[in-house]
Amino acid sequence: MCLFQFQSVMNYFPEEVLEHVFDFLTSHRDRNTVSLVCKSWYSVERFSREKVFIGNCYAVNPERLIARFPRLRSLTLKGKPHFADFNLVPDGWGGHVYPWIEAMAKSGINLEELKLKRMVVSDESLELLAKSFPNFKSLVLVSCEGFTTVGLAAIASNCRFLRELDLQENEVDDLKGKWLSCFPESCTSLVSLNFACLKGEVNVVALERLVARCPNLRSLRLNHTVPLEVLQKILVRAPQLSDLGTGSFTHDPDSETFIKLKNAMKNCHSIRSLSGFLDVNGRCLPAIYPICISLTSLNLSYAPGIFSNELIKLICHCKKIERLWILDTIGDKGLGVVANTCKELQELRVFPSDLYGVGNTAVTEEGLVAISAGCPKLNSILYFCQQMTNAALITVAKNCPNFIRFRLCTLDPIVPDAVTNQPLDEGFGAIVQSCKRLTRLSVSGLLTDQVFLYIGMYAEQLEMLSIAFAGDSDKGMLYVLNGCKKLKKLEIRDSPFGNMALLSDMGKYETMRSLWMSSCEVTLGGCKTLAEKMPWLNVEIINEHEAGEGEGEASCDDRHRVEKMYLYRTLVGPRKDAPDFVWTL
Amino acid sequence: MRHVSTLFFLKQTISDYIYTPFSANTLFFLSPFHYHIINYSSIYFHWNRSTMVDTVTITTLDVEETELRLGLPGAGDKKRGFEETVDLKLNLSSKDAPSDQTHFQRENVTDDAKTSSAKPPAKAQVVGWPPVRSFRKNVMARSAAEESAFVKVSMDGAPYLRKVDLKMYKTYQELSDALGKMFSSFTIGKCDTQGMLDFMNESKLMDLLNSSDYVPTYEDKDGDWMLVGDVPWEMFVGSCKRLRIMKGTEAKGLG
């Protein structure tokens, strides 16, 4: 059959068939693509799409979302820019979820899942959510803020079919409410419960009973107030768990409770993922050795109290680990052990334990090189280190051409090559040249424009780039903007890039989700120019100075450097909830 | 507030003194001169060994600055103080530092265990660097190095016991403050920051000890009852199994 005939046959397929075919497309990117083929495909796709991902909540509004996807069941929303995680975005910037929930409630959307990242979630939002969607099943909040245990109580009380309540690293005001007791006796559907980020105590009796009546519970992550005795009882009731986050993991290792815990652990044959240890005594770690052999994911990055030798002993049992998050207390030697033991390792994150520069030893380039040599499946790394060398990075690049994410963070943001004192341009250059599938990159250390030349030249698949204290001139930023065709998110701080780079290819920003520039050389005038020429962009200036101070001529002076600028493409114009200190040009 | 402070120790004088940071907030200093100093906080000593001097200048710092405790080197305790300089007219010169003195220097850091975030030391801190989420920073700041050390605290005369987590505190003074708050309804006649007792008046001091004021004691790993304050803080936390705040009269035998 020739192409023309095939095309006409496709057009005669009933919509149900098309819909069925589209069902197999799970990635939202694929769905976006098919919706561009023709009007009928657009129409079929939009009525059949149940899961929507919105990477920037201000790129679109709730009304348009609902109008296009009336069958929406699952929504993912991201709010604040990434650098908000590091205190670069003042409080009150925005990212409120309430309007979205309100609009969906009014329109009769049958919402079942909501996943939010870096958004402001008020108790009112949670209450409205809980009461408006009778089939609501899953709430995942990552790095959000604005709610208290009152809101959680509303979710627990009202969501009769709740399967998942997953709170990851949120700032929650713990009003010591009994939110956990609010799960009614009739609630037996929980599959996943994660309250590790809560600071206050929970009703442990209610917790045990909840666990006992939810036979499908697979994932449970406790907070640090849940003592080891309770953990032991929970494990006895829920040996089917596959993902466990311990609360406090400290007890007298000779006590009967501890022995009971060890036995309970041995019985948990399904645990594949382990985290928590928010409060830990290294001598209690042997209790988990029996499950280490089957673990694929281990997160010890909140446990500075585990010493290097204890960590190493533990790691030796973890031969099947694929994802490992640890602290740099493990040391280069410990990383060597990881390299020898964890041959299935795919993702490694080494976080800093010494955040205030008191002088604890961190890891160096040696550890990274060892890992790259020993772990052939490694494709994602986040590495906070004391020092780095070009030679090491070049070796790593040769050993691991499969990196998808490569994030290196030197504790001193502009430290040069520890051996040669040169910038780290060549090292990162080797990474981008070798890793053809790299989609995310964070650079640090002493860097000149040269590294950006390499990035622009070689990082063809790069979607997200984070730059801090790097580069010499506008050329650096230009290399990146001209070269990285798939760039979606660019975030830059404290680098000498100015208007020339910003304005050279303004159309580029419509192909990207967002650009963040803070403490750079960009001026108010440059931003204004950009905003004028590009109506589909919101160019926001964050001005944190007090009203009156620096206002009037000074702040309106186009030659003034802009402290923080965040621009993003949008279909709906300037946002209406911007606070005083955010100025949309 | 950051402050570089210098404390000169004489090696042999370390064994010459004991300090009990709680009992009537008194510091006993046994020296050839046998004087007692009541302090609410830690005190600077500038001490010249080589000369037979008989004055010592005691300077306590203002509330906002932390200062070095008089303790074994490496005890690492920091406390608040208040502004008073007292010249005891004992003519101990503080100016020179002869080479045979033990030189003890440390950088002060304001540290509030309760707010669970240590202020950074002198190294310049860049906002948002290293790029670590606040949540993680708070967890790290809050995590003690070892396990939480909850111990029972009983106070003679109080109707019920309390529990404290010794890991929440970094100095004896912090623990003292916390215990004071916990049992405030039961204590009588405590010293407060405003009133610094006339330390030169030994009899008044003994009155205080004899009065209904309290002395903290603890049971150690071996089951012995010890006076709080003899050993460095970390050692104390490691060995303390329970605390008992005894009446001053009963505690005299332990001093």
mmCIF file of N, CA, C and O in Angstrom, chain A residues 85-87 169 197 224 250 281 301-302 304-305 351 353 355-356 384 409-411 413 468-469 493, chain B residues 118 120-121 125-140 142-143 145 147-148:
data_model
loop_
_atom_site.group_PDB
_atom_site.id
_atom_site.type_symbol
_atom_site.label_atom_id
_atom_site.label_comp_id
_atom_site.label_asym_id
_atom_site.label_seq_id
_atom_site.Cartn_x
_atom_site.Cartn_y
_atom_site.Cartn_z
ATOM 1 N N ASP A 85 14.867 26.805 45.364
ATOM 2 C CA ASP A 85 15.315 25.786 46.324
ATOM 3 C C ASP A 85 16.493 26.288 47.146
ATOM 4 O O ASP A 85 16.761 25.764 48.220
ATOM 5 N N PHE A 86 17.230 27.257 46.613
ATOM 6 C CA PHE A 86 18.443 27.708 47.283
ATOM 7 C C PHE A 86 18.295 29.137 47.793
ATOM 8 O O PHE A 86 19.260 29.899 47.825
ATOM 9 N N ASN A 87 17.074 29.491 48.141
ATOM 10 C CA ASN A 87 16.801 30.784 48.772
ATOM 11 C C ASN A 87 17.052 31.974 47.868
ATOM 12 O O ASN A 87 17.271 33.077 48.357
ATOM 13 N N GLU A 169 10.114 16.504 51.275
ATOM 14 C CA GLU A 169 10.915 17.697 51.528
ATOM 15 C C GLU A 169 10.113 18.999 51.492
ATOM 16 O O GLU A 169 10.554 20.002 50.959
ATOM 17 N N CYS A 197 8.921 14.324 56.095
ATOM 18 C CA CYS A 197 9.334 15.728 56.272
ATOM 19 C C CYS A 197 8.611 16.427 57.403
ATOM 20 O O CYS A 197 8.909 17.586 57.706
ATOM 21 N N HIS A 224 11.056 11.546 61.830
ATOM 22 C CA HIS A 224 12.078 11.231 62.825
ATOM 23 C C HIS A 224 11.523 11.029 64.232
ATOM 24 O O HIS A 224 12.214 10.556 65.111
ATOM 25 N N THR A 250 17.492 4.511 66.305
ATOM 26 C CA THR A 250 18.496 4.515 67.347
ATOM 27 C C THR A 250 17.920 3.849 68.583
ATOM 28 O O THR A 250 16.816 4.155 69.014
ATOM 29 N N ASN A 281 21.812 5.703 65.110
ATOM 30 C CA ASN A 281 22.982 5.224 65.820
ATOM 31 C C ASN A 281 23.630 4.159 64.959
ATOM 32 O O ASN A 281 23.002 3.151 64.634
ATOM 33 N N SER A 301 21.256 9.948 52.941
ATOM 34 C CA SER A 301 21.797 11.314 52.871
ATOM 35 C C SER A 301 21.295 12.235 53.964
ATOM 36 O O SER A 301 21.660 13.396 54.014
ATOM 37 N N TYR A 302 20.447 11.726 54.846
ATOM 38 C CA TYR A 302 20.029 12.545 55.976
ATOM 39 C C TYR A 302 20.653 12.072 57.264
ATOM 40 O O TYR A 302 20.165 12.385 58.351
ATOM 41 N N PRO A 304 24.007 12.199 58.974
ATOM 42 C CA PRO A 304 25.418 12.538 59.153
ATOM 43 C C PRO A 304 26.069 11.772 60.281
ATOM 44 O O PRO A 304 27.281 11.750 60.409
ATOM 45 N N GLY A 305 25.245 11.129 61.106
ATOM 46 C CA GLY A 305 25.804 10.423 62.247
ATOM 47 C C GLY A 305 26.397 9.084 61.917
ATOM 48 O O GLY A 305 26.987 8.433 62.781
ATOM 49 N N PHE A 351 25.971 14.122 48.799
ATOM 50 C CA PHE A 351 25.624 15.417 49.337
ATOM 51 C C PHE A 351 26.669 15.882 50.348
ATOM 52 O O PHE A 351 27.330 15.057 50.984
ATOM 53 N N SER A 353 28.101 17.108 53.811
ATOM 54 C CA SER A 353 27.699 16.995 55.209
ATOM 55 C C SER A 353 28.106 18.240 55.991
ATOM 56 O O SER A 353 27.561 18.536 57.028
ATOM 57 N N LEU A 355 28.039 21.844 55.886
ATOM 58 C CA LEU A 355 27.493 22.965 55.144
ATOM 59 C C LEU A 355 28.039 24.299 55.594
ATOM 60 O O LEU A 355 27.740 25.314 55.005
ATOM 61 N N TYR A 356 28.825 24.296 56.644
ATOM 62 C CA TYR A 356 29.286 25.577 57.151
ATOM 63 C C TYR A 356 30.797 25.690 57.146
ATOM 64 O O TYR A 356 31.352 26.516 57.834
ATOM 65 N N PHE A 384 28.842 16.631 45.175
ATOM 66 C CA PHE A 384 29.387 17.793 45.870
ATOM 67 C C PHE A 384 30.792 17.426 46.324
ATOM 68 O O PHE A 384 30.965 16.440 47.047
ATOM 69 N N CYS A 409 29.233 19.891 41.813
ATOM 70 C CA CYS A 409 29.182 21.093 42.607
ATOM 71 C C CYS A 409 30.390 21.153 43.518
ATOM 72 O O CYS A 409 30.487 20.391 44.486
ATOM 73 N N THR A 410 31.296 22.054 43.208
ATOM 74 C CA THR A 410 32.458 22.220 44.081
ATOM 75 C C THR A 410 32.048 23.114 45.249
ATOM 76 O O THR A 410 31.328 24.098 45.062
ATOM 77 N N LEU A 411 32.489 22.762 46.417
ATOM 78 C CA LEU A 411 32.049 23.507 47.595
ATOM 79 C C LEU A 411 32.508 24.965 47.536
ATOM 80 O O LEU A 411 31.825 25.862 48.015
ATOM 81 N N PRO A 413 32.786 27.742 44.943
ATOM 82 C CA PRO A 413 32.205 27.826 43.594
ATOM 83 C C PRO A 413 33.198 28.150 42.485
ATOM 84 O O PRO A 413 32.913 27.889 41.325
ATOM 85 N N ALA A 468 26.873 28.884 37.515
ATOM 86 C CA ALA A 468 27.088 29.772 38.657
ATOM 87 C C ALA A 468 28.543 30.221 38.663
ATOM 88 O O ALA A 468 29.442 29.401 38.566
ATOM 89 N N PHE A 469 28.752 31.512 38.807
ATOM 90 C CA PHE A 469 30.101 32.070 38.939
ATOM 91 C C PHE A 469 31.010 31.618 37.803
ATOM 92 O O PHE A 469 32.153 31.209 38.032
ATOM 93 N N ARG A 493 23.595 32.286 37.557
ATOM 94 C CA ARG A 493 23.759 33.241 38.655
ATOM 95 C C ARG A 493 25.200 33.710 38.735
ATOM 96 O O ARG A 493 26.119 32.946 38.443
ATOM 97 N N ALA B 118 23.130 26.340 62.926
ATOM 98 C CA ALA B 118 24.362 26.949 63.416
ATOM 99 C C ALA B 118 24.769 28.057 62.473
ATOM 100 O O ALA B 118 24.725 27.908 61.268
ATOM 101 N N PRO B 120 27.310 30.275 60.437
ATOM 102 C CA PRO B 120 28.576 29.860 59.834
ATOM 103 C C PRO B 120 29.757 30.567 60.472
ATOM 104 O O PRO B 120 29.626 31.663 60.973
ATOM 105 N N PRO B 121 30.912 29.958 60.421
ATOM 106 C CA PRO B 121 32.115 30.601 60.951
ATOM 107 C C PRO B 121 32.654 31.617 59.960
ATOM 108 O O PRO B 121 32.012 31.954 58.986
ATOM 109 N N GLN B 125 30.284 33.250 53.408
ATOM 110 C CA GLN B 125 29.230 32.385 52.918
ATOM 111 C C GLN B 125 28.510 33.068 51.776
ATOM 112 O O GLN B 125 28.086 34.209 51.888
ATOM 113 N N VAL B 126 28.362 32.378 50.694
ATOM 114 C CA VAL B 126 27.626 32.895 49.555
ATOM 115 C C VAL B 126 26.187 32.427 49.690
ATOM 116 O O VAL B 126 25.944 31.270 50.013
ATOM 117 N N VAL B 127 25.246 33.334 49.418
ATOM 118 C CA VAL B 127 23.843 32.939 49.494
ATOM 119 C C VAL B 127 23.575 31.816 48.507
ATOM 120 O O VAL B 127 23.954 31.898 47.351
ATOM 121 N N GLY B 128 22.920 30.792 48.996
ATOM 122 C CA GLY B 128 22.517 29.719 48.101
ATOM 123 C C GLY B 128 23.653 28.847 47.610
ATOM 124 O O GLY B 128 23.502 28.133 46.615
ATOM 125 N N TRP B 129 24.791 28.895 48.283
ATOM 126 C CA TRP B 129 25.890 28.003 47.874
ATOM 127 C C TRP B 129 26.481 27.315 49.090
ATOM 128 O O TRP B 129 26.756 27.976 50.072
ATOM 129 N N PRO B 130 26.751 26.034 49.103
ATOM 130 C CA PRO B 130 26.438 25.122 48.019
ATOM 131 C C PRO B 130 24.932 24.966 47.841
ATOM 132 O O PRO B 130 24.173 25.121 48.785
ATOM 133 N N PRO B 131 24.510 24.663 46.639
ATOM 134 C CA PRO B 131 23.076 24.594 46.353
ATOM 135 C C PRO B 131 22.435 23.360 46.964
ATOM 136 O O PRO B 131 22.427 22.288 46.395
ATOM 137 N N VAL B 132 21.920 23.559 48.153
ATOM 138 C CA VAL B 132 21.306 22.484 48.911
ATOM 139 C C VAL B 132 19.964 22.996 49.401
ATOM 140 O O VAL B 132 19.874 24.126 49.871
ATOM 141 N N ARG B 133 18.935 22.181 49.281
ATOM 142 C CA ARG B 133 17.603 22.629 49.703
ATOM 143 C C ARG B 133 17.557 22.935 51.195
ATOM 144 O O ARG B 133 18.217 22.268 51.997
ATOM 145 N N SER B 134 16.752 23.943 51.559
ATOM 146 C CA SER B 134 16.639 24.325 52.979
ATOM 147 C C SER B 134 16.255 23.143 53.831
ATOM 148 O O SER B 134 16.724 23.001 54.958
ATOM 149 N N PHE B 135 15.394 22.302 53.276
ATOM 150 C CA PHE B 135 14.958 21.152 54.044
ATOM 151 C C PHE B 135 16.149 20.319 54.460
ATOM 152 O O PHE B 135 16.303 19.924 55.618
ATOM 153 N N ARG B 136 17.009 20.060 53.534
ATOM 154 C CA ARG B 136 18.187 19.245 53.824
ATOM 155 C C ARG B 136 19.091 19.958 54.812
ATOM 156 O O ARG B 136 19.613 19.359 55.751
ATOM 157 N N LYS B 137 19.261 21.261 54.618
ATOM 158 C CA LYS B 137 20.108 22.035 55.539
ATOM 159 C C LYS B 137 19.578 21.937 56.951
ATOM 160 O O LYS B 137 20.341 21.790 57.907
ATOM 161 N N ASN B 138 18.259 22.034 57.078
ATOM 162 C CA ASN B 138 17.677 21.984 58.418
ATOM 163 C C ASN B 138 17.846 20.615 59.041
ATOM 164 O O ASN B 138 18.109 20.495 60.230
ATOM 165 N N VAL B 139 17.703 19.589 58.246
ATOM 166 C CA VAL B 139 17.872 18.241 58.769
ATOM 167 C C VAL B 139 19.301 18.048 59.251
ATOM 168 O O VAL B 139 19.548 17.513 60.328
ATOM 169 N N MET B 140 20.250 18.495 58.448
ATOM 170 C CA MET B 140 21.656 18.327 58.830
ATOM 171 C C MET B 140 21.972 19.101 60.094
ATOM 172 O O MET B 140 22.704 18.632 60.961
ATOM 173 N N ARG B 142 19.946 19.882 62.388
ATOM 174 C CA ARG B 142 19.261 19.327 63.539
ATOM 175 C C ARG B 142 19.859 17.999 63.978
ATOM 176 O O ARG B 142 19.870 17.662 65.151
ATOM 177 N N SER B 143 20.340 17.252 63.039
ATOM 178 C CA SER B 143 20.854 15.923 63.391
ATOM 179 C C SER B 143 22.046 16.028 64.320
ATOM 180 O O SER B 143 23.034 16.656 63.994
ATOM 181 N N ALA B 145 25.278 14.342 66.235
ATOM 182 C CA ALA B 145 26.272 13.402 65.727
ATOM 183 C C ALA B 145 25.976 11.975 66.155
ATOM 184 O O ALA B 145 26.277 11.042 65.440
ATOM 185 N N GLU B 147 23.255 9.286 68.659
ATOM 186 C CA GLU B 147 21.835 9.047 68.907
ATOM 187 C C GLU B 147 21.311 10.082 69.893
ATOM 188 O O GLU B 147 22.041 10.678 70.662
ATOM 189 N N SER B 148 19.998 10.280 69.910
ATOM 190 C CA SER B 148 19.388 11.145 70.912
ATOM 191 C C SER B 148 19.565 10.481 72.260
ATOM 192 O O SER B 148 19.550 9.262 72.370
#
